[in-house]
Structures are given as C-alpha cells and as structure tokens.
Short mmCIF file of C-alpha atoms and ligand atoms in Angstrom, two decimals:
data_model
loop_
_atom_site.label_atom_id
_atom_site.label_comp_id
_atom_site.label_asym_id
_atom_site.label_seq_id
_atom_site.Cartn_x
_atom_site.Cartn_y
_atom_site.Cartn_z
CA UNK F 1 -28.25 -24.50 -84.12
CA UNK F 2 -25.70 -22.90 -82.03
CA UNK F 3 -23.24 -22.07 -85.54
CA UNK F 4 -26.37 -20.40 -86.66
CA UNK F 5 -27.63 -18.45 -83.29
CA UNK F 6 -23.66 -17.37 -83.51
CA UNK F 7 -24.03 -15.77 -86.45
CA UNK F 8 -27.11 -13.85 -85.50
CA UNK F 9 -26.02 -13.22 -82.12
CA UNK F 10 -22.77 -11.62 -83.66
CA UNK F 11 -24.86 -9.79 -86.52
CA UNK F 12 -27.29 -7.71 -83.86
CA UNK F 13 -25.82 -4.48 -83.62
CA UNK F 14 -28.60 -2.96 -80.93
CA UNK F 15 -29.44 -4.36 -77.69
CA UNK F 16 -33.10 -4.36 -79.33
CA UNK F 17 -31.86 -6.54 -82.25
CA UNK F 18 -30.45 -9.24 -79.91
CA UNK F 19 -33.54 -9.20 -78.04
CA UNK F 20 -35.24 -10.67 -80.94
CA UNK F 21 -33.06 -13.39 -81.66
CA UNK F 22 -32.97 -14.21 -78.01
CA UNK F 23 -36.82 -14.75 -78.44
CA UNK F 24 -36.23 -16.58 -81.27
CA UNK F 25 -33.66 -19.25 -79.93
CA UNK F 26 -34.81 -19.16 -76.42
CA UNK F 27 -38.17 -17.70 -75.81
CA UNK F 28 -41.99 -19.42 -75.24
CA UNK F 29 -42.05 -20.24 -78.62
CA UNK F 30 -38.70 -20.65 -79.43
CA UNK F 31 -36.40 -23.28 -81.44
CA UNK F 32 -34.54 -24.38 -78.40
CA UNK F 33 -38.24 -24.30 -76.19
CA UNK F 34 -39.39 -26.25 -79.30
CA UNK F 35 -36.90 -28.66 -79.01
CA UNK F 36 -37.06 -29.08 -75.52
CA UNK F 37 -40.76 -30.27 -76.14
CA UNK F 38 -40.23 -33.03 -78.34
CA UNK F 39 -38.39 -34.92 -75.16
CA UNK F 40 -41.55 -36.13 -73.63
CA UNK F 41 -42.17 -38.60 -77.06
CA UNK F 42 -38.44 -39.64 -76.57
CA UNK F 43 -38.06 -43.00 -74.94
CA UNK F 44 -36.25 -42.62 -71.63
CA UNK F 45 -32.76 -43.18 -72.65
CA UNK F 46 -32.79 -41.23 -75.93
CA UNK F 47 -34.48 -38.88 -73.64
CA UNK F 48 -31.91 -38.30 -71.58
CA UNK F 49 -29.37 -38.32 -73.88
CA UNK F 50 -30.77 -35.45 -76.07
CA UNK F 51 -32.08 -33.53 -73.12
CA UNK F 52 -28.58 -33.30 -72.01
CA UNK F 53 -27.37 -32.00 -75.32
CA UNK F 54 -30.09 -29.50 -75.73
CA UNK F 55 -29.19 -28.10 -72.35
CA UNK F 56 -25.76 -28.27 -73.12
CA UNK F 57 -26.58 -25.42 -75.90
CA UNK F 58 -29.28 -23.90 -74.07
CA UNK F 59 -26.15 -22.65 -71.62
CA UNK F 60 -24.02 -22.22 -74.61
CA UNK F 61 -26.51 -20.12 -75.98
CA UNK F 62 -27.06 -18.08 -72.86
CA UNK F 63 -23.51 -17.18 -72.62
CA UNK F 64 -22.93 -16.37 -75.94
CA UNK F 65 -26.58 -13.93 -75.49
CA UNK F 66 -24.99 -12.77 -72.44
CA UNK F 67 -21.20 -11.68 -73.80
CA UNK F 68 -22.80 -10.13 -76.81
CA UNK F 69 -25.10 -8.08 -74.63
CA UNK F 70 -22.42 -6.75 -72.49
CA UNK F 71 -20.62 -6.04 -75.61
CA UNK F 72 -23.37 -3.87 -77.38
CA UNK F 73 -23.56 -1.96 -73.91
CA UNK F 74 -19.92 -1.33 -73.41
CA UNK F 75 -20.17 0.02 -77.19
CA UNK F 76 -22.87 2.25 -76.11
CA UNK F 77 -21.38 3.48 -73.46
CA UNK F 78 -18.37 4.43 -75.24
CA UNK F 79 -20.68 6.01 -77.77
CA UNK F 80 -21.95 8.48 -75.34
CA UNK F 81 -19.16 9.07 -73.68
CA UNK F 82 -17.09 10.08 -76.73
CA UNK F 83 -20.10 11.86 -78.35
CA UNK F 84 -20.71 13.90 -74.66
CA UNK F 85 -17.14 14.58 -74.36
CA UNK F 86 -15.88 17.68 -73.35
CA UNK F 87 -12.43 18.88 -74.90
CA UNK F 88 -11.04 21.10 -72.41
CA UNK F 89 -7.79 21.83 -74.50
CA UNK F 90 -10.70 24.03 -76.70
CA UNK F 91 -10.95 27.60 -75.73
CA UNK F 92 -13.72 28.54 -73.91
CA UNK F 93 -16.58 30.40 -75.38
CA UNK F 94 -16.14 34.09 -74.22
CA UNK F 95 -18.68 35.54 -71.48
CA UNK F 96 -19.77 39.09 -71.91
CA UNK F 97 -19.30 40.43 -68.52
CA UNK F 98 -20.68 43.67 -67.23
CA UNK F 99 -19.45 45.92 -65.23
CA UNK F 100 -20.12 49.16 -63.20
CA UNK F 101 -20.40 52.41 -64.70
CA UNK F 102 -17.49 54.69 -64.11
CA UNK F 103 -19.94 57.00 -61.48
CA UNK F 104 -21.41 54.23 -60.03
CA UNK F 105 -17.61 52.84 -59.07
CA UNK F 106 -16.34 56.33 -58.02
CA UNK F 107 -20.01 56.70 -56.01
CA UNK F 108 -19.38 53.33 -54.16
CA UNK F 109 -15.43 54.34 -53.55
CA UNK F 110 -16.45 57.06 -51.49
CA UNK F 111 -18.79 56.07 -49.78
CA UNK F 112 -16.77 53.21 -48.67
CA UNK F 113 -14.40 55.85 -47.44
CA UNK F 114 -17.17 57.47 -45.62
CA UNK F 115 -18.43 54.19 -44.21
CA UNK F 116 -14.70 53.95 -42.88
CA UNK F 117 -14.92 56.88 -41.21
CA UNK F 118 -18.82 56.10 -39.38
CA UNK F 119 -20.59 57.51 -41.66
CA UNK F 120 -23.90 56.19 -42.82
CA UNK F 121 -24.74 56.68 -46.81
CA UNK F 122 -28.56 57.65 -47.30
CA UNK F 123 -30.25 57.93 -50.51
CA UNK F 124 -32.67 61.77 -50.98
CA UNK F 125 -35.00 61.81 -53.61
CA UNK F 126 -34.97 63.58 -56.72
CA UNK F 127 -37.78 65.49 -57.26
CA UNK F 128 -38.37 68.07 -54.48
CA UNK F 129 -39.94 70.76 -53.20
CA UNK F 130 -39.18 74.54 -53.01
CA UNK F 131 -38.99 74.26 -49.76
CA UNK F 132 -36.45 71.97 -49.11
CA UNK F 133 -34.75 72.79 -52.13
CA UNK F 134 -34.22 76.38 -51.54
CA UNK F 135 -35.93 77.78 -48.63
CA UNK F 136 -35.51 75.91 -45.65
CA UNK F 137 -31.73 76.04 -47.48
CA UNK F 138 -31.79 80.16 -46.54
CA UNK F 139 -31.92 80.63 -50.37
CA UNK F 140 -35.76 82.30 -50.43
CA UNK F 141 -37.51 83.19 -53.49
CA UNK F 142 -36.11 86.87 -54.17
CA UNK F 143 -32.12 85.23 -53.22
CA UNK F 144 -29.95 86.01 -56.26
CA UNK F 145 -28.48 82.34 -55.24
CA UNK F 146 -31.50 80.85 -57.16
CA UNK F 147 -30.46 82.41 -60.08
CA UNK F 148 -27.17 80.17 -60.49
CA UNK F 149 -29.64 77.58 -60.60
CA UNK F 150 -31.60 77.56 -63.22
CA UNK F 151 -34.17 74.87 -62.39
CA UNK F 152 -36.47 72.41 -64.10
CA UNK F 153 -40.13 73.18 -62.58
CA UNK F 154 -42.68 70.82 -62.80
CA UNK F 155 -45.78 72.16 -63.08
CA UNK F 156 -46.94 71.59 -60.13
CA UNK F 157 -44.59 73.96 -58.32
CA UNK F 158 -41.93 70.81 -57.52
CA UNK F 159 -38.11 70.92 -58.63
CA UNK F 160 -35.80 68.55 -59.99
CA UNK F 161 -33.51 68.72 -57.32
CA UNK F 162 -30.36 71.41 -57.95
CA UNK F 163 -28.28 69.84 -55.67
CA UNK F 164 -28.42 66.92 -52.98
CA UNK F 165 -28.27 69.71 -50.34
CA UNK F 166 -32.18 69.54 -49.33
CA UNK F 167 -31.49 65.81 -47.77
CA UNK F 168 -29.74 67.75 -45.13
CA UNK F 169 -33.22 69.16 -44.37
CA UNK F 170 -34.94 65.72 -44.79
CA UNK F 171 -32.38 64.48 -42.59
CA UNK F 172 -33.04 66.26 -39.93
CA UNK F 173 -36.84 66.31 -39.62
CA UNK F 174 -36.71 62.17 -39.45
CA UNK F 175 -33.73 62.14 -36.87
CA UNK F 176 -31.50 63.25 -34.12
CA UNK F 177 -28.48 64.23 -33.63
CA UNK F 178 -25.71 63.08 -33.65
CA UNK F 179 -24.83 61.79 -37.03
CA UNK F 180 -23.10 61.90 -39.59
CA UNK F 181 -24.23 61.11 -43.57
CA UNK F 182 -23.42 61.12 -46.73
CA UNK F 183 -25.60 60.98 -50.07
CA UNK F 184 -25.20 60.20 -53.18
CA UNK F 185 -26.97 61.48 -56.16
CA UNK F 186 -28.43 62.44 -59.40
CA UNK F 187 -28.97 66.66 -59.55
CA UNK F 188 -30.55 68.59 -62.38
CA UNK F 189 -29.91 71.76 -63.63
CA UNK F 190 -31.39 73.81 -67.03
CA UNK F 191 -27.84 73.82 -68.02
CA UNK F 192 -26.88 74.45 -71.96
CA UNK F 193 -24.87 71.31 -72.78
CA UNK F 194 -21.22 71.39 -73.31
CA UNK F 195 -18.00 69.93 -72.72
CA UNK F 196 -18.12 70.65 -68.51
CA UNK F 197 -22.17 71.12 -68.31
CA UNK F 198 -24.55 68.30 -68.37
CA UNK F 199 -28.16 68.87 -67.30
CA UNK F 200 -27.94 65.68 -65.11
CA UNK F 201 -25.09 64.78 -63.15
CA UNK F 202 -24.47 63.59 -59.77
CA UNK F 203 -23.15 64.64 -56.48
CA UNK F 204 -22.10 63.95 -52.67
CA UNK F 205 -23.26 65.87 -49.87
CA UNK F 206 -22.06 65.31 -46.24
CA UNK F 207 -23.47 66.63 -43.39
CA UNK F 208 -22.68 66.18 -39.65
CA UNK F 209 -24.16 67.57 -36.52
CA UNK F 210 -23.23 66.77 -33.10
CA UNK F 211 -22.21 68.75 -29.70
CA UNK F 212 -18.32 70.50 -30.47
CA UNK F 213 -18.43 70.13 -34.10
CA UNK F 214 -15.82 72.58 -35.15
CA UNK F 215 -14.35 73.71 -38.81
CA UNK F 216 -11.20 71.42 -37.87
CA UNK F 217 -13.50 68.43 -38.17
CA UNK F 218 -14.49 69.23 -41.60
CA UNK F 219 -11.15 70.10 -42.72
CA UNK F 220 -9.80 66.89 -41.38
CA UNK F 221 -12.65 64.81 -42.75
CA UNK F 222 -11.73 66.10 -45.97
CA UNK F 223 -8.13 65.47 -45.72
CA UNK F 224 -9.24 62.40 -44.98
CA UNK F 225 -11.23 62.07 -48.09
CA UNK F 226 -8.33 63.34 -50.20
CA UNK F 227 -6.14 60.61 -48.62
CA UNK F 228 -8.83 57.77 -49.84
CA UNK F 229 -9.26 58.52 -53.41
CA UNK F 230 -5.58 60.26 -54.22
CA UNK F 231 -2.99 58.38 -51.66
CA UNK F 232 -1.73 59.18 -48.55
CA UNK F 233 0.27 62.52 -50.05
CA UNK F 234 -2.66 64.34 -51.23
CA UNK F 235 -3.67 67.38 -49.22
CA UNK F 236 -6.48 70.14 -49.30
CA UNK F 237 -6.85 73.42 -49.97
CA UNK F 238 -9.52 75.91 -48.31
CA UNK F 239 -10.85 79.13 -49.94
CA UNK F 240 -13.53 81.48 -48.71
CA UNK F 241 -16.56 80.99 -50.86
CA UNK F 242 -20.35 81.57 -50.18
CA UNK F 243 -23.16 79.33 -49.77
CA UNK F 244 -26.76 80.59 -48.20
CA UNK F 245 -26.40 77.61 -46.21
CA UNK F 246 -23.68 77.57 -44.68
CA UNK F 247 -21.43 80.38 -42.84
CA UNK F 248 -18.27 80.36 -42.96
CA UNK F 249 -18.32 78.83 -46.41
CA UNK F 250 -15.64 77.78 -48.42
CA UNK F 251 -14.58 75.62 -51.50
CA UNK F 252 -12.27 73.16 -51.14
CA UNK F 253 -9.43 71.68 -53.69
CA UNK F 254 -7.21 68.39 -53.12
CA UNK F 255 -3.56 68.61 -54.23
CA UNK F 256 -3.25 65.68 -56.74
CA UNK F 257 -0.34 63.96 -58.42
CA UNK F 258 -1.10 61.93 -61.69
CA UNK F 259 0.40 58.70 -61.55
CA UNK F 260 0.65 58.62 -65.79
CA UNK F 261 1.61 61.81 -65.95
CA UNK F 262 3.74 63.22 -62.99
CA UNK F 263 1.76 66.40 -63.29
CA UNK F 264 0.66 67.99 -60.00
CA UNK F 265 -2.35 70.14 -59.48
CA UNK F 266 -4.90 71.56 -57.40
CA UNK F 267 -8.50 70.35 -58.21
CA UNK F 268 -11.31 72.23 -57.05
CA UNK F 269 -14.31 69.26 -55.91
CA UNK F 270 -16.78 71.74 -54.28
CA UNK F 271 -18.28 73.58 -51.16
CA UNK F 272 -18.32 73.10 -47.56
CA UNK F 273 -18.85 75.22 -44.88
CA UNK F 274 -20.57 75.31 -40.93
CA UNK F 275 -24.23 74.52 -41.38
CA UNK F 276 -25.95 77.89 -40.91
CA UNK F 277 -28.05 78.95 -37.92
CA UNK F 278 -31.27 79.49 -40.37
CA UNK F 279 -30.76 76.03 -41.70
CA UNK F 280 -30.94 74.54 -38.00
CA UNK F 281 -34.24 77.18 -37.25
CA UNK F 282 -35.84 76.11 -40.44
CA UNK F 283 -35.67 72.60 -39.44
CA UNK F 284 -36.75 73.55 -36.04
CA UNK F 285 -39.89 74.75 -37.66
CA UNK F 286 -40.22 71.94 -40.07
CA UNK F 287 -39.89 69.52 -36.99
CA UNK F 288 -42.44 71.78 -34.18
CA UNK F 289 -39.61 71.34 -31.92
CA UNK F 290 -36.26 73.02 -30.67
CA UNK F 291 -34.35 69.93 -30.57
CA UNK F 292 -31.97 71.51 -33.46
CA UNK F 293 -32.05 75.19 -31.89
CA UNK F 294 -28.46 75.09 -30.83
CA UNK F 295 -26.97 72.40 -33.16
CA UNK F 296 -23.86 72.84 -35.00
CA UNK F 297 -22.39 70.94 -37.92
CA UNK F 298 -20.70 70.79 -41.06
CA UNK F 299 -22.09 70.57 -44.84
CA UNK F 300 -19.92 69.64 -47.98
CA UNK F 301 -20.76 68.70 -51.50
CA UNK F 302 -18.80 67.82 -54.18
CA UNK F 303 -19.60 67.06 -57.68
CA UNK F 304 -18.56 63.01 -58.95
CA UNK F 305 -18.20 64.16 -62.89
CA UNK F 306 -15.64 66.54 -61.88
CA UNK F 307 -13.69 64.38 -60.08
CA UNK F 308 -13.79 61.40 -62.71
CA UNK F 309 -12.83 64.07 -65.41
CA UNK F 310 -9.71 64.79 -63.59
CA UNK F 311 -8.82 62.07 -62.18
CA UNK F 312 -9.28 60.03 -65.44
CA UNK F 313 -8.75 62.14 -68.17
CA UNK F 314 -12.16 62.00 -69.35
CA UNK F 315 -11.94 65.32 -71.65
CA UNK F 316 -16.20 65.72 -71.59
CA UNK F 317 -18.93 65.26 -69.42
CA UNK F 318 -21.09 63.80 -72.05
CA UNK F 319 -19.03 60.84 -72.31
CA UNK F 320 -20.12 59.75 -69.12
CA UNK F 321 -23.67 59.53 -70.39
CA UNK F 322 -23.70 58.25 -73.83
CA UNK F 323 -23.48 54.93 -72.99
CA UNK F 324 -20.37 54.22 -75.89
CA UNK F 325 -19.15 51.49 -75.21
CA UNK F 326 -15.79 52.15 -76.16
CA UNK F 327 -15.93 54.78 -73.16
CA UNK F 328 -17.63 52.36 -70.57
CA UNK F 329 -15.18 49.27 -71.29
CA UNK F 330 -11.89 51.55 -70.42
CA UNK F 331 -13.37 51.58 -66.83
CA UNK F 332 -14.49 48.08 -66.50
CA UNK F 333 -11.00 46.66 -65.13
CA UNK F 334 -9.33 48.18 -62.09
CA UNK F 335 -9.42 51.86 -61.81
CA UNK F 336 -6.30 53.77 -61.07
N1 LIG N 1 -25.06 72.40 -52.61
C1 LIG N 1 -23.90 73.12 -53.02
C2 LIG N 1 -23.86 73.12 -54.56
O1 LIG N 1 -24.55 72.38 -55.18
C3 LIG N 1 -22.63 72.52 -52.50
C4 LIG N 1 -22.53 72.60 -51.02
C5 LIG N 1 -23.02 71.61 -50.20
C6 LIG N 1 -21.93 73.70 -50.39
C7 LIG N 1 -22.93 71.68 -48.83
C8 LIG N 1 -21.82 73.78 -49.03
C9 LIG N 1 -22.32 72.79 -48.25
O2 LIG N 1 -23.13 73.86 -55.15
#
C-alpha cells in the first residue's frame, strides 16, 4: 500500500489533489481506516503484530502526505512570487506631469517677492462696477481716460474690469490703514487682437497707504522688485506719465540684461504714481467716514504678459493663451 500511496502522493500536483488521496489512504473510510478495522477479528497476537505494521505505514504515510504538501506549497509560493515579480532593471512607465502655466509661475514669483517685502496678496474680482472701475478712480464719465479703455459692458451697466486698479477702492472701504497689497489678475479690454494686444490678460497692482509714505518708498519698492525677478544689477527707470489716479504719475522701466543673449535694455512694465487726493475722498464717501481724509500712499501696476514676453522671448501674446502645448512644455522646467 505504501509503493502505491507513493505514487499518488508524488502524482498530485495541487494541494486539492493530495487532499483526495489523503482521504483515500487515511480518511473515515479509508484503506488504511479499513484496515485498521479488521484488527478486532484478529486473535491477540496476530493482532498485535499487524496493528503494529499498519501503524508503522500509517506514520509512513503521514510523512510522506506531509513532505509532499510542503512541497506543492513551496511550488506555489514560488509561482506567485515569480509571476508577481517586479523587474526593476525595466524602465519605468512615463508619468505625464503637469505643470504651471507660464503666468501663473511669473504671478506666484512676484508675489513671493511682495510677500518678502510684508506685503499681503489679495484677490479683486472681475466684473465691476463703474464706479469702482472708473469713478471713484477720478476717471468720470466725460474723462477722455475712458476712452483708452475701450470696455466690455454688460448689460446691466457692469464692466469687465480694465485694470485691477478698482481693488484699491475695494481695499479701502473693508480696511484700515496701514497696509500694503498686492493683486493679481485677469483685466479685459475691447482690444483688436494682435501680436502685443489680447482682450484678456493679466496684471499686478500695488497699493500702500500709511502715515510718511513718500515717492522714495515706491521707487525703492520697485527697485526692489527689479532686483527679485532680474538679479541684484537690475535698476529702474522713472518717467513722468499720467494716470487720473494718481499725481505725480509716472511709468516705470527696469534695466535688464539677458542672460542668453548679453543684450541690455530698458523694459517699460507700467504705471505708478502717489495715490491721488480724489481717490482717498472718494473712498471717504464710499466708507461715510474721514478715516482716509488725509491718507497718503502709493499705486503701481504692471502688466505680467509684458514682462513674460521680454523676459522670455515669447514673440506674441496669443501664445500665452492657446494652450499649445509645444508653448506650455518650454516653461514647465525651471524658468530662467
Ligand atoms: N491701472 C493702470 C493701467 O491699467 C496702471 C496703474 C496702476 C497706474 C496704479 C498707476 C497706478 O494702466
């Protein structure tokens, strides 16, 4: 019997399969049970004899049930493991990884420059009224300032926003002074498309009002500006200009070396100026109160596109907002 359990033992080739024989050799209704049973008719000596024997391959059978049972799991184990193995000589599969959008990088650059420097970066919104859009700005309805603007009216008298310049209002009628903000933002204009006009595009304002706020302060936050996105060499450049909204006004240009090309240049990024007296009365009014009466403070804005363009030698505005990817992916590594 054992020769033959061997055999079948060694044949199962699933831990199910070897259960069955085990039931067959060794279970309730077994051979070896069987034999086992015929004892009791045995006289006692025969009895004995063959009881011994029968155990004798009742252990030899539960060894050789046990071995082949350990085999048939070691097998399976190294079935799985080879079948769930990971080769990690392979290359890997590649990962499509995002990344910001040019304007959304240079937004967050300076505004961590502007966090550096205390300020806090606030968010306007982008449809407005006429009134903070142009009027409490000094720019009233007959100002030939409006016409530079030509603006998308909804038709319920509100504006796309022209410029981020009415959160200065905003500002003002939810909080005191001092401060000192910047914000970020989409601005609209009825522009006809071209190479350096987009109908959308985005810019910062800065405004900051506090006791002794003088012109110096705004030239040397700029400088300081200039510093953070072009290097510690840049410097910038003040010309007289005019805004409604602020007096004296003036635009401002950074001095800029290009690190491909060696070229220097002055680029013109936008307006600045004090914060005019009817901007502070027009809050007053806005607010019931004369907590703004005698403020002073400084406004700039600058526009992002135009600073991308240059700095990146992005030839057209429109680039920025076709969403090609073979424009977005040059600006997904590190920038400079
Ligand atoms: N709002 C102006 C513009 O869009 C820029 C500006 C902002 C000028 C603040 C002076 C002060 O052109």
């Amino acid at each position: 019997m054992v020769n033959e359990a061997k055999i079948e033992i060694d044949a199962s080739s699933s831990l199910n399969e070897l259960q069955e024989v085990k039931v067959k050799y060794l279970g309730k209704k077994g051979l070896l049970t069987a034999e086992l049973k015929t004892l009791g008719s045995l006289e006692p000596e025969a009895r004995k004899a063959k009881g011994a024997a029968v155990n004798m391959v009742k252990n030899e059978l539960e060894m050789m049930f046990e071995a082949r049972e350990t085999a048939l799991k070691d097998a399976e184990l190294a079935r799985k493991l080879s079948s769930e193995a990971l080769d990690v000589s392979l290359p890997g599969i590649p990962f499509q990884a995002g990344g910001f959008h040019l304007i959304t990088r240079i937004i967050d650059d300076l505004s961590d420059i502007y966090r550096g420097m205390g300020y806090a970066v606030v968010q306007g919104q982008e449809v407005e009224d006429e009134l903070h859009n142009f009027d409490a700005l000094n720019i009233p309805g007959y100002h030939p300032a409006r016409d530079q603007w030509d603006t998308f009216w909804l038709k319920d008298n509100r504006v796309l926003r022209t410029h981020t310049s009415p959160m200065q209002i905003r500002f003002m009628e939810a909080h005191e002074a001092p401060f000192k903000i910047v914000v970020p933002g989409k601005v609209f204009r009825f522009e006809q498309t071209d190479a350096t006009h987009e109908a959308m595009f985005h810019q910062l304002e800065g405004l900051v009002v506090g006791e002794g706020i003088t012109l110096a302060d705004q030239k040397g936050t700029l400088a300081e500006m200039a510093k953070g996105l072009f290097g510690s060499r840049a410097k910038v450049r003040f010309q007289p200009s005019y805004y409604p909204f602020t007096e004296p006004s003036a635009d401002f240009a950074v001095y800029w070396e290009n690190p491909r090309t060696g070229a220097a240049k002055w680029l013109e990024l936008g307006g600045c100026g004090m914060v005019h007296p009817r901007v502070f009365e027009a809050v007053c009014k806005l607010r019931n109160d004369d907590k703004y009466a005698h403020a002073r403070g400084f406004a700039f804005g600058l526009g992002i596109e135009r600073l991308a363009m240059i700095k990146y030698g992005i030839p057209d505005i429109r680039y920025f907002f076709q969403n090609d990817l073979r424009v977005l992916r040059q600006f997904r590594g590190n920038l400079d």
